[in-house]
Amino acid sequence: MRLLAAVDLGEGLESVVESAHFLQEGLGIPAELLHVVPTPYFEALGRRFPHLRPGLEEALSQVEKEVQKTLADTGLRARVLRGFPAQVVAGEALKSRLVLLGQRGTGTLEVLARGGLARYLLHRGEVPVLLLPRALKAVRRIAVGLDDSPASLSAFRVAEAWGRALGAEVFGLHLVSGQGGCCFPTYLDPEGLALTEVLAQAKAHLEQLLKATGVVEVSKGDEELDLLRLAKAREADLLVLGSKAKSTWRHRLGRMVEVLSSQSSMPLLVVPEATVW
């Protein structure tokens, strides 16, 4: 199995490559770059205008050679395939431990990482996805966004495994909001309790589920981005979230994953519930 870094040649290429090098060494798993040449449009042109086929094929072959050379210069294993990018990447993801996607710049995959491609992979729920708005080149602290779901607990276990491999501290963050906010604590009855009591009971509940003490911080927060702000305030290098989705329904991902997968300014690892690292 491998770490699969799906790339194009946009300005985020270097960040993804740097992250792949770091994780290859830190996790002890070989990394491979994958670039997909989006050929369906050109294939349709060839069918409509048969006289263009030879020229189109020659151009595509030249593109493949140039891209392969560029990726080979990174020092990582690399492959160049043809097809519809989302489908090809999803198929290759099944043979991978992790998929890395850039989220910076205006290149095709980088734009899709904030929309179709990332959402497609996250909804399939088959492999962890690491979204990279910037390079991940050192990890000292890993924050895990927690609730009391099995997906959240799975994410914490994966984060613990990464922490052991990378020599990083792992801690959980949990938000509590009022009714109508992002994070109403349905696992307890907050009526009649002071905020300090709610926070203390939430912390005890989560640490009992994790079978660990002193690793969870509970804070008041009314919107999903409050979790990102809290992770930054605690100087986390990586934020980890669990996802229970394996569905085409938009909100089966959960609002926290929905919001942060498109708006996080720090590296975000989304872990499917069934993941074992």
PDB file of C-alpha atoms in Angstrom:
ATOM      1  CA  MET A   1       0.000   0.000   0.000  1.00  0.00           C
ATOM      2  CA  ARG A   2       1.077   3.591  -0.607  1.00  0.00           C
ATOM      3  CA  LEU A   3       0.419   7.236   0.033  1.00  0.00           C
ATOM      4  CA  LEU A   4      -1.222   8.582  -3.129  1.00  0.00           C
ATOM      5  CA  ALA A   5      -0.612  12.254  -3.932  1.00  0.00           C
ATOM      6  CA  ALA A   6      -2.962  13.396  -6.699  1.00  0.00           C
ATOM      7  CA  VAL A   7      -1.394  16.401  -8.399  1.00  0.00           C
ATOM      8  CA  ASP A   8      -1.561  18.676 -11.374  1.00  0.00           C
ATOM      9  CA  LEU A   9       1.069  21.226 -12.342  1.00  0.00           C
ATOM     10  CA  GLY A  10      -0.465  24.216 -10.566  1.00  0.00           C
ATOM     11  CA  GLU A  11       1.245  26.339  -7.955  1.00  0.00           C
ATOM     12  CA  GLY A  12       0.372  23.880  -5.181  1.00  0.00           C
ATOM     13  CA  LEU A  13       2.453  21.069  -6.680  1.00  0.00           C
ATOM     14  CA  GLU A  14       5.496  21.816  -4.541  1.00  0.00           C
ATOM     15  CA  SER A  15       3.448  21.813  -1.324  1.00  0.00           C
ATOM     16  CA  VAL A  16       1.955  18.401  -2.072  1.00  0.00           C
ATOM     17  CA  VAL A  17       5.341  16.979  -3.065  1.00  0.00           C
ATOM     18  CA  GLU A  18       6.966  18.325   0.101  1.00  0.00           C
ATOM     19  CA  SER A  19       4.172  16.833   2.208  1.00  0.00           C
ATOM     20  CA  ALA A  20       4.477  13.482   0.446  1.00  0.00           C
ATOM     21  CA  HIS A  21       8.224  13.377   1.126  1.00  0.00           C
ATOM     22  CA  PHE A  22       7.649  14.194   4.803  1.00  0.00           C
ATOM     23  CA  LEU A  23       4.936  11.582   5.317  1.00  0.00           C
ATOM     24  CA  GLN A  24       6.790   8.922   3.353  1.00  0.00           C
ATOM     25  CA  GLU A  25       9.685   9.219   5.759  1.00  0.00           C
ATOM     26  CA  GLY A  26       7.641   9.810   8.907  1.00  0.00           C
ATOM     27  CA  LEU A  27       5.017   7.098   8.388  1.00  0.00           C
ATOM     28  CA  GLY A  28       7.340   4.657   6.656  1.00  0.00           C
ATOM     29  CA  ILE A  29       4.972   4.197   3.706  1.00  0.00           C
ATOM     30  CA  PRO A  30       6.094   4.818   0.104  1.00  0.00           C
ATOM     31  CA  ALA A  31       4.501   7.805  -1.610  1.00  0.00           C
ATOM     32  CA  GLU A  32       3.504   7.997  -5.261  1.00  0.00           C
ATOM     33  CA  LEU A  33       2.480  10.996  -7.336  1.00  0.00           C
ATOM     34  CA  LEU A  34      -0.446  10.616  -9.708  1.00  0.00           C
ATOM     35  CA  HIS A  35      -1.325  13.020 -12.495  1.00  0.00           C
ATOM     36  CA  VAL A  36      -4.430  12.416 -14.584  1.00  0.00           C
ATOM     37  CA  VAL A  37      -4.537  13.909 -18.061  1.00  0.00           C
ATOM     38  CA  PRO A  38      -8.248  14.786 -18.539  1.00  0.00           C
ATOM     39  CA  THR A  39      -8.829  13.156 -21.913  1.00  0.00           C
ATOM     40  CA  PRO A  40     -12.637  12.782 -22.246  1.00  0.00           C
ATOM     41  CA  TYR A  41     -12.987  16.161 -23.971  1.00  0.00           C
ATOM     42  CA  PHE A  42     -10.266  15.364 -26.494  1.00  0.00           C
ATOM     43  CA  GLU A  43     -11.712  11.910 -27.112  1.00  0.00           C
ATOM     44  CA  ALA A  44     -15.066  13.522 -27.871  1.00  0.00           C
ATOM     45  CA  LEU A  45     -13.366  15.935 -30.278  1.00  0.00           C
ATOM     46  CA  GLY A  46     -11.726  13.015 -32.043  1.00  0.00           C
ATOM     47  CA  ARG A  47     -15.049  11.266 -32.483  1.00  0.00           C
ATOM     48  CA  ARG A  48     -16.683  14.410 -33.821  1.00  0.00           C
ATOM     49  CA  PHE A  49     -13.735  15.412 -36.020  1.00  0.00           C
ATOM     50  CA  PRO A  50     -11.878  12.229 -37.016  1.00  0.00           C
ATOM     51  CA  HIS A  51      -9.280  14.170 -39.003  1.00  0.00           C
ATOM     52  CA  LEU A  52      -8.067  15.734 -35.723  1.00  0.00           C
ATOM     53  CA  ARG A  53      -7.375  12.405 -33.994  1.00  0.00           C
ATOM     54  CA  PRO A  54      -3.736  11.963 -35.041  1.00  0.00           C
ATOM     55  CA  GLY A  55      -2.799  15.473 -33.943  1.00  0.00           C
ATOM     56  CA  LEU A  56      -4.673  15.159 -30.666  1.00  0.00           C
ATOM     57  CA  GLU A  57      -3.043  11.829 -29.872  1.00  0.00           C
ATOM     58  CA  GLU A  58       0.388  13.216 -30.656  1.00  0.00           C
ATOM     59  CA  ALA A  59      -0.234  16.212 -28.397  1.00  0.00           C
ATOM     60  CA  LEU A  60      -1.507  14.038 -25.542  1.00  0.00           C
ATOM     61  CA  SER A  61       1.480  11.722 -25.811  1.00  0.00           C
ATOM     62  CA  GLN A  62       3.834  14.698 -25.657  1.00  0.00           C
ATOM     63  CA  VAL A  63       1.991  16.054 -22.614  1.00  0.00           C
ATOM     64  CA  GLU A  64       2.345  12.694 -20.866  1.00  0.00           C
ATOM     65  CA  LYS A  65       6.097  12.633 -21.497  1.00  0.00           C
ATOM     66  CA  GLU A  66       6.624  16.185 -20.247  1.00  0.00           C
ATOM     67  CA  VAL A  67       4.539  15.642 -17.119  1.00  0.00           C
ATOM     68  CA  GLN A  68       6.264  12.336 -16.365  1.00  0.00           C
ATOM     69  CA  LYS A  69       9.653  14.029 -16.595  1.00  0.00           C
ATOM     70  CA  THR A  70       8.560  16.888 -14.320  1.00  0.00           C
ATOM     71  CA  LEU A  71       7.205  14.507 -11.692  1.00  0.00           C
ATOM     72  CA  ALA A  72      10.230  12.218 -11.886  1.00  0.00           C
ATOM     73  CA  ASP A  73      12.417  15.197 -10.988  1.00  0.00           C
ATOM     74  CA  THR A  74      10.696  15.361  -7.572  1.00  0.00           C
ATOM     75  CA  GLY A  75      12.442  12.191  -6.439  1.00  0.00           C
ATOM     76  CA  LEU A  76       9.151  10.379  -5.796  1.00  0.00           C
ATOM     77  CA  ARG A  77       7.598   7.548  -7.740  1.00  0.00           C
ATOM     78  CA  ALA A  78       5.161   8.959 -10.264  1.00  0.00           C
ATOM     79  CA  ARG A  79       2.582   7.841 -12.776  1.00  0.00           C
ATOM     80  CA  VAL A  80       0.665   9.678 -15.472  1.00  0.00           C
ATOM     81  CA  LEU A  81      -2.707   8.258 -16.485  1.00  0.00           C
ATOM     82  CA  ARG A  82      -5.506   9.322 -18.781  1.00  0.00           C
ATOM     83  CA  GLY A  83      -9.197   9.658 -18.037  1.00  0.00           C
ATOM     84  CA  PHE A  84     -11.695  11.570 -15.938  1.00  0.00           C
ATOM     85  CA  PRO A  85      -9.656  12.786 -12.934  1.00  0.00           C
ATOM     86  CA  ALA A  86     -12.177  12.123 -10.148  1.00  0.00           C
ATOM     87  CA  GLN A  87     -12.899   8.580 -11.290  1.00  0.00           C
ATOM     88  CA  VAL A  88      -9.269   7.682 -11.905  1.00  0.00           C
ATOM     89  CA  VAL A  89      -8.115   9.086  -8.561  1.00  0.00           C
ATOM     90  CA  ALA A  90     -10.958   7.298  -6.749  1.00  0.00           C
ATOM     91  CA  GLY A  91     -10.014   4.006  -8.370  1.00  0.00           C
ATOM     92  CA  GLU A  92      -6.358   4.411  -7.438  1.00  0.00           C
ATOM     93  CA  ALA A  93      -7.352   5.451  -3.909  1.00  0.00           C
ATOM     94  CA  LEU A  94      -8.665   1.936  -3.293  1.00  0.00           C
ATOM     95  CA  LYS A  95      -5.067   0.712  -3.535  1.00  0.00           C
ATOM     96  CA  SER A  96      -3.763   3.381  -1.140  1.00  0.00           C
ATOM     97  CA  ARG A  97      -3.594   4.053   2.611  1.00  0.00           C
ATOM     98  CA  LEU A  98      -4.079   7.792   2.154  1.00  0.00           C
ATOM     99  CA  VAL A  99      -4.853  10.338  -0.567  1.00  0.00           C
ATOM    100  CA  LEU A 100      -3.157  13.751  -0.524  1.00  0.00           C
ATOM    101  CA  LEU A 101      -4.828  16.662  -2.324  1.00  0.00           C
ATOM    102  CA  GLY A 102      -3.554  20.213  -2.731  1.00  0.00           C
ATOM    103  CA  GLN A 103      -5.909  23.067  -1.886  1.00  0.00           C
ATOM    104  CA  ARG A 104      -3.906  26.030  -3.034  1.00  0.00           C
ATOM    105  CA  GLY A 105      -3.781  27.884  -6.314  1.00  0.00           C
ATOM    106  CA  THR A 106      -5.898  27.737  -9.430  1.00  0.00           C
ATOM    107  CA  GLY A 107      -4.825  24.457 -11.045  1.00  0.00           C
ATOM    108  CA  THR A 108      -7.534  21.999 -12.053  1.00  0.00           C
ATOM    109  CA  LEU A 109      -7.110  19.494  -9.230  1.00  0.00           C
ATOM    110  CA  GLU A 110      -6.513  22.265  -6.713  1.00  0.00           C
ATOM    111  CA  VAL A 111      -9.813  23.907  -7.595  1.00  0.00           C
ATOM    112  CA  LEU A 112     -11.573  20.546  -7.542  1.00  0.00           C
ATOM    113  CA  ALA A 113     -10.042  19.794  -4.141  1.00  0.00           C
ATOM    114  CA  ARG A 114     -12.358  22.433  -2.681  1.00  0.00           C
ATOM    115  CA  GLY A 115     -15.287  20.976  -4.572  1.00  0.00           C
ATOM    116  CA  GLY A 116     -15.915  17.937  -6.697  1.00  0.00           C
ATOM    117  CA  LEU A 117     -12.850  15.744  -6.253  1.00  0.00           C
ATOM    118  CA  ALA A 118     -12.530  16.063  -2.481  1.00  0.00           C
ATOM    119  CA  ARG A 119     -16.280  15.735  -2.010  1.00  0.00           C
ATOM    120  CA  TYR A 120     -16.362  12.697  -4.297  1.00  0.00           C
ATOM    121  CA  LEU A 121     -13.623  10.936  -2.331  1.00  0.00           C
ATOM    122  CA  LEU A 122     -15.068  11.929   1.036  1.00  0.00           C
ATOM    123  CA  HIS A 123     -18.536  10.671   0.136  1.00  0.00           C
ATOM    124  CA  ARG A 124     -17.125   7.353  -1.028  1.00  0.00           C
ATOM    125  CA  GLY A 125     -15.652   6.977   2.454  1.00  0.00           C
ATOM    126  CA  GLU A 126     -13.059   4.401   1.425  1.00  0.00           C
ATOM    127  CA  VAL A 127      -9.731   5.964   2.365  1.00  0.00           C
ATOM    128  CA  PRO A 128      -8.478   8.855   4.525  1.00  0.00           C
ATOM    129  CA  VAL A 129      -8.032  12.115   2.612  1.00  0.00           C
ATOM    130  CA  LEU A 130      -5.450  14.738   3.578  1.00  0.00           C
ATOM    131  CA  LEU A 131      -6.343  18.213   2.287  1.00  0.00           C
ATOM    132  CA  LEU A 132      -3.336  20.503   2.010  1.00  0.00           C
ATOM    133  CA  PRO A 133      -3.819  24.276   1.802  1.00  0.00           C
ATOM    134  CA  ARG A 134      -0.105  24.426   2.645  1.00  0.00           C
ATOM    135  CA  ALA A 135       2.752  21.970   2.971  1.00  0.00           C
ATOM    136  CA  LEU A 136       2.819  19.596   5.914  1.00  0.00           C
ATOM    137  CA  LYS A 137       6.531  19.374   6.650  1.00  0.00           C
ATOM    138  CA  ALA A 138       6.661  19.071  10.443  1.00  0.00           C
ATOM    139  CA  VAL A 139       4.106  17.796  12.930  1.00  0.00           C
ATOM    140  CA  ARG A 140       4.522  18.471  16.630  1.00  0.00           C
ATOM    141  CA  ARG A 141       0.868  18.663  17.665  1.00  0.00           C
ATOM    142  CA  ILE A 142      -2.155  16.862  16.187  1.00  0.00           C
ATOM    143  CA  ALA A 143      -5.638  18.096  17.104  1.00  0.00           C
ATOM    144  CA  VAL A 144      -8.649  15.815  16.689  1.00  0.00           C
ATOM    145  CA  GLY A 145     -12.128  17.286  16.461  1.00  0.00           C
ATOM    146  CA  LEU A 146     -14.212  15.080  18.738  1.00  0.00           C
ATOM    147  CA  ASP A 147     -17.824  14.216  19.347  1.00  0.00           C
ATOM    148  CA  ASP A 148     -19.205  10.971  20.748  1.00  0.00           C
ATOM    149  CA  SER A 149     -19.630   9.193  17.399  1.00  0.00           C
ATOM    150  CA  PRO A 150     -17.738   6.022  16.366  1.00  0.00           C
ATOM    151  CA  ALA A 151     -16.281   7.976  13.427  1.00  0.00           C
ATOM    152  CA  SER A 152     -14.765  10.499  15.806  1.00  0.00           C
ATOM    153  CA  LEU A 153     -13.248   7.766  17.960  1.00  0.00           C
ATOM    154  CA  SER A 154     -11.774   6.088  14.866  1.00  0.00           C
ATOM    155  CA  ALA A 155     -10.211   9.396  13.854  1.00  0.00           C
ATOM    156  CA  PHE A 156      -8.625   9.699  17.299  1.00  0.00           C
ATOM    157  CA  ARG A 157      -7.094   6.206  17.015  1.00  0.00           C
ATOM    158  CA  VAL A 158      -5.648   7.038  13.599  1.00  0.00           C
ATOM    159  CA  ALA A 159      -4.264  10.292  14.995  1.00  0.00           C
ATOM    160  CA  GLU A 160      -2.654   8.338  17.850  1.00  0.00           C
ATOM    161  CA  ALA A 161      -0.941   6.056  15.318  1.00  0.00           C
ATOM    162  CA  TRP A 162       0.328   9.074  13.391  1.00  0.00           C
ATOM    163  CA  GLY A 163       1.465  10.654  16.636  1.00  0.00           C
ATOM    164  CA  ARG A 164       3.547   7.603  17.535  1.00  0.00           C
ATOM    165  CA  ALA A 165       5.109   7.477  14.071  1.00  0.00           C
ATOM    166  CA  LEU A 166       5.811  11.211  13.831  1.00  0.00           C
ATOM    167  CA  GLY A 167       6.675  11.841  17.468  1.00  0.00           C
ATOM    168  CA  ALA A 168       3.750  14.243  17.838  1.00  0.00           C
ATOM    169  CA  GLU A 169       1.432  15.068  20.726  1.00  0.00           C
ATOM    170  CA  VAL A 170      -2.207  14.122  20.095  1.00  0.00           C
ATOM    171  CA  PHE A 171      -5.117  15.838  21.818  1.00  0.00           C
ATOM    172  CA  GLY A 172      -8.862  16.137  21.341  1.00  0.00           C
ATOM    173  CA  LEU A 173     -10.923  19.300  20.914  1.00  0.00           C
ATOM    174  CA  HIS A 174     -14.665  19.393  21.450  1.00  0.00           C
ATOM    175  CA  LEU A 175     -17.094  22.282  21.026  1.00  0.00           C
ATOM    176  CA  VAL A 176     -20.284  22.796  22.992  1.00  0.00           C
ATOM    177  CA  SER A 177     -22.971  25.169  21.739  1.00  0.00           C
ATOM    178  CA  GLY A 178     -26.500  26.090  22.659  1.00  0.00           C
ATOM    179  CA  GLN A 179     -29.526  24.859  20.745  1.00  0.00           C
ATOM    180  CA  GLY A 180     -29.321  26.012  17.140  1.00  0.00           C
ATOM    181  CA  GLY A 181     -25.526  26.105  17.219  1.00  0.00           C
ATOM    182  CA  CYS A 182     -23.134  23.697  15.564  1.00  0.00           C
ATOM    183  CA  CYS A 183     -22.430  21.495  18.547  1.00  0.00           C
ATOM    184  CA  PHE A 184     -25.353  21.043  20.924  1.00  0.00           C
ATOM    185  CA  PRO A 185     -24.414  18.262  23.394  1.00  0.00           C
ATOM    186  CA  THR A 186     -27.142  15.700  22.711  1.00  0.00           C
ATOM    187  CA  TYR A 187     -25.355  13.137  24.902  1.00  0.00           C
ATOM    188  CA  LEU A 188     -26.275  15.046  28.097  1.00  0.00           C
ATOM    189  CA  ASP A 189     -29.065  17.266  29.390  1.00  0.00           C
ATOM    190  CA  PRO A 190     -27.606  20.763  29.723  1.00  0.00           C
ATOM    191  CA  GLU A 191     -30.825  22.301  31.053  1.00  0.00           C
ATOM    192  CA  GLY A 192     -30.267  23.827  34.471  1.00  0.00           C
ATOM    193  CA  LEU A 193     -26.490  23.399  34.283  1.00  0.00           C
ATOM    194  CA  ALA A 194     -23.982  26.212  34.356  1.00  0.00           C
ATOM    195  CA  LEU A 195     -21.586  26.409  31.413  1.00  0.00           C
ATOM    196  CA  THR A 196     -18.694  25.206  33.567  1.00  0.00           C
ATOM    197  CA  GLU A 197     -20.719  22.127  34.548  1.00  0.00           C
ATOM    198  CA  VAL A 198     -21.613  21.383  30.922  1.00  0.00           C
ATOM    199  CA  LEU A 199     -17.972  21.633  29.863  1.00  0.00           C
ATOM    200  CA  ALA A 200     -16.814  19.416  32.728  1.00  0.00           C
ATOM    201  CA  GLN A 201     -19.447  16.742  32.049  1.00  0.00           C
ATOM    202  CA  ALA A 202     -18.692  16.787  28.322  1.00  0.00           C
ATOM    203  CA  LYS A 203     -14.982  16.342  29.010  1.00  0.00           C
ATOM    204  CA  ALA A 204     -15.602  13.434  31.383  1.00  0.00           C
ATOM    205  CA  HIS A 205     -17.967  11.782  28.892  1.00  0.00           C
ATOM    206  CA  LEU A 206     -15.502  11.954  25.998  1.00  0.00           C
ATOM    207  CA  GLU A 207     -12.493  10.857  28.028  1.00  0.00           C
ATOM    208  CA  GLN A 208     -14.481   7.857  29.232  1.00  0.00           C
ATOM    209  CA  LEU A 209     -15.202   6.922  25.610  1.00  0.00           C
ATOM    210  CA  LEU A 210     -11.536   7.359  24.694  1.00  0.00           C
ATOM    211  CA  LYS A 211     -10.399   5.535  27.831  1.00  0.00           C
ATOM    212  CA  ALA A 212      -7.891   8.318  28.406  1.00  0.00           C
ATOM    213  CA  THR A 213      -7.606  11.302  30.714  1.00  0.00           C
ATOM    214  CA  GLY A 214      -6.089  14.714  30.210  1.00  0.00           C
ATOM    215  CA  VAL A 215      -6.280  14.567  26.411  1.00  0.00           C
ATOM    216  CA  VAL A 216      -9.560  16.392  25.730  1.00  0.00           C
ATOM    217  CA  GLU A 217     -10.256  20.108  25.837  1.00  0.00           C
ATOM    218  CA  VAL A 218     -13.882  21.225  25.742  1.00  0.00           C
ATOM    219  CA  SER A 219     -14.717  24.785  24.771  1.00  0.00           C
ATOM    220  CA  LYS A 220     -17.794  26.839  23.988  1.00  0.00           C
ATOM    221  CA  GLY A 221     -18.293  27.363  20.261  1.00  0.00           C
ATOM    222  CA  ASP A 222     -21.292  28.210  18.118  1.00  0.00           C
ATOM    223  CA  GLU A 223     -19.987  27.568  14.599  1.00  0.00           C
ATOM    224  CA  GLU A 224     -17.807  25.021  12.871  1.00  0.00           C
ATOM    225  CA  LEU A 225     -14.957  27.445  12.219  1.00  0.00           C
ATOM    226  CA  ASP A 226     -14.580  27.868  15.978  1.00  0.00           C
ATOM    227  CA  LEU A 227     -12.933  24.439  15.968  1.00  0.00           C
ATOM    228  CA  LEU A 228     -10.365  25.640  13.448  1.00  0.00           C
ATOM    229  CA  ARG A 229      -9.697  28.747  15.524  1.00  0.00           C
ATOM    230  CA  LEU A 230      -9.244  26.635  18.642  1.00  0.00           C
ATOM    231  CA  ALA A 231      -6.848  24.251  16.878  1.00  0.00           C
ATOM    232  CA  LYS A 232      -4.756  27.202  15.718  1.00  0.00           C
ATOM    233  CA  ALA A 233      -4.776  28.728  19.189  1.00  0.00           C
ATOM    234  CA  ARG A 234      -3.427  25.438  20.541  1.00  0.00           C
ATOM    235  CA  GLU A 235      -0.674  25.513  17.887  1.00  0.00           C
ATOM    236  CA  ALA A 236      -1.792  22.350  16.114  1.00  0.00           C
ATOM    237  CA  ASP A 237       0.017  21.487  12.888  1.00  0.00           C
ATOM    238  CA  LEU A 238      -2.685  19.082  11.701  1.00  0.00           C
ATOM    239  CA  LEU A 239      -6.428  18.839  12.331  1.00  0.00           C
ATOM    240  CA  VAL A 240      -8.133  15.436  12.123  1.00  0.00           C
ATOM    241  CA  LEU A 241     -11.864  14.774  11.708  1.00  0.00           C
ATOM    242  CA  GLY A 242     -13.838  11.554  11.469  1.00  0.00           C
ATOM    243  CA  SER A 243     -16.434  10.979   8.774  1.00  0.00           C
ATOM    244  CA  LYS A 244     -19.239   8.440   8.883  1.00  0.00           C
ATOM    245  CA  ALA A 245     -20.263   9.021   5.283  1.00  0.00           C
ATOM    246  CA  LYS A 246     -20.361   6.527   2.505  1.00  0.00           C
ATOM    247  CA  SER A 247     -23.171   8.154   0.645  1.00  0.00           C
ATOM    248  CA  THR A 248     -24.063  10.601  -2.086  1.00  0.00           C
ATOM    249  CA  TRP A 249     -26.238  12.531   0.349  1.00  0.00           C
ATOM    250  CA  ARG A 250     -24.597  15.872   0.885  1.00  0.00           C
ATOM    251  CA  HIS A 251     -24.972  16.209   4.632  1.00  0.00           C
ATOM    252  CA  ARG A 252     -24.119  12.629   5.519  1.00  0.00           C
ATOM    253  CA  LEU A 253     -20.563  13.924   5.801  1.00  0.00           C
ATOM    254  CA  GLY A 254     -21.563  16.004   8.805  1.00  0.00           C
ATOM    255  CA  ARG A 255     -21.504  19.761   8.976  1.00  0.00           C
ATOM    256  CA  MET A 256     -18.055  19.933  10.556  1.00  0.00           C
ATOM    257  CA  VAL A 257     -16.455  18.040   7.664  1.00  0.00           C
ATOM    258  CA  GLU A 258     -18.576  19.930   5.131  1.00  0.00           C
ATOM    259  CA  VAL A 259     -17.427  23.327   6.377  1.00  0.00           C
ATOM    260  CA  LEU A 260     -13.801  22.641   7.216  1.00  0.00           C
ATOM    261  CA  SER A 261     -13.039  20.588   4.099  1.00  0.00           C
ATOM    262  CA  SER A 262     -13.725  23.703   2.043  1.00  0.00           C
ATOM    263  CA  GLN A 263     -12.544  26.429   4.416  1.00  0.00           C
ATOM    264  CA  SER A 264      -9.702  25.073   6.538  1.00  0.00           C
ATOM    265  CA  SER A 265      -6.479  27.048   6.260  1.00  0.00           C
ATOM    266  CA  MET A 266      -4.474  24.288   7.932  1.00  0.00           C
ATOM    267  CA  PRO A 267      -3.848  20.693   6.810  1.00  0.00           C
ATOM    268  CA  LEU A 268      -6.986  18.629   7.409  1.00  0.00           C
ATOM    269  CA  LEU A 269      -7.101  14.831   7.602  1.00  0.00           C
ATOM    270  CA  VAL A 270     -10.578  13.333   7.132  1.00  0.00           C
ATOM    271  CA  VAL A 271     -10.802   9.742   8.353  1.00  0.00           C
ATOM    272  CA  PRO A 272     -13.639   7.355   7.370  1.00  0.00           C
ATOM    273  CA  GLU A 273     -15.234   5.542  10.281  1.00  0.00           C
ATOM    274  CA  ALA A 274     -13.977   2.087   9.263  1.00  0.00           C
ATOM    275  CA  THR A 275     -10.322   3.130   8.967  1.00  0.00           C
ATOM    276  CA  VAL A 276      -7.751   1.111  10.905  1.00  0.00           C
ATOM    277  CA  TRP A 277      -4.167   2.397  10.754  1.00  0.00           C
TER     278      TRP A 277
END
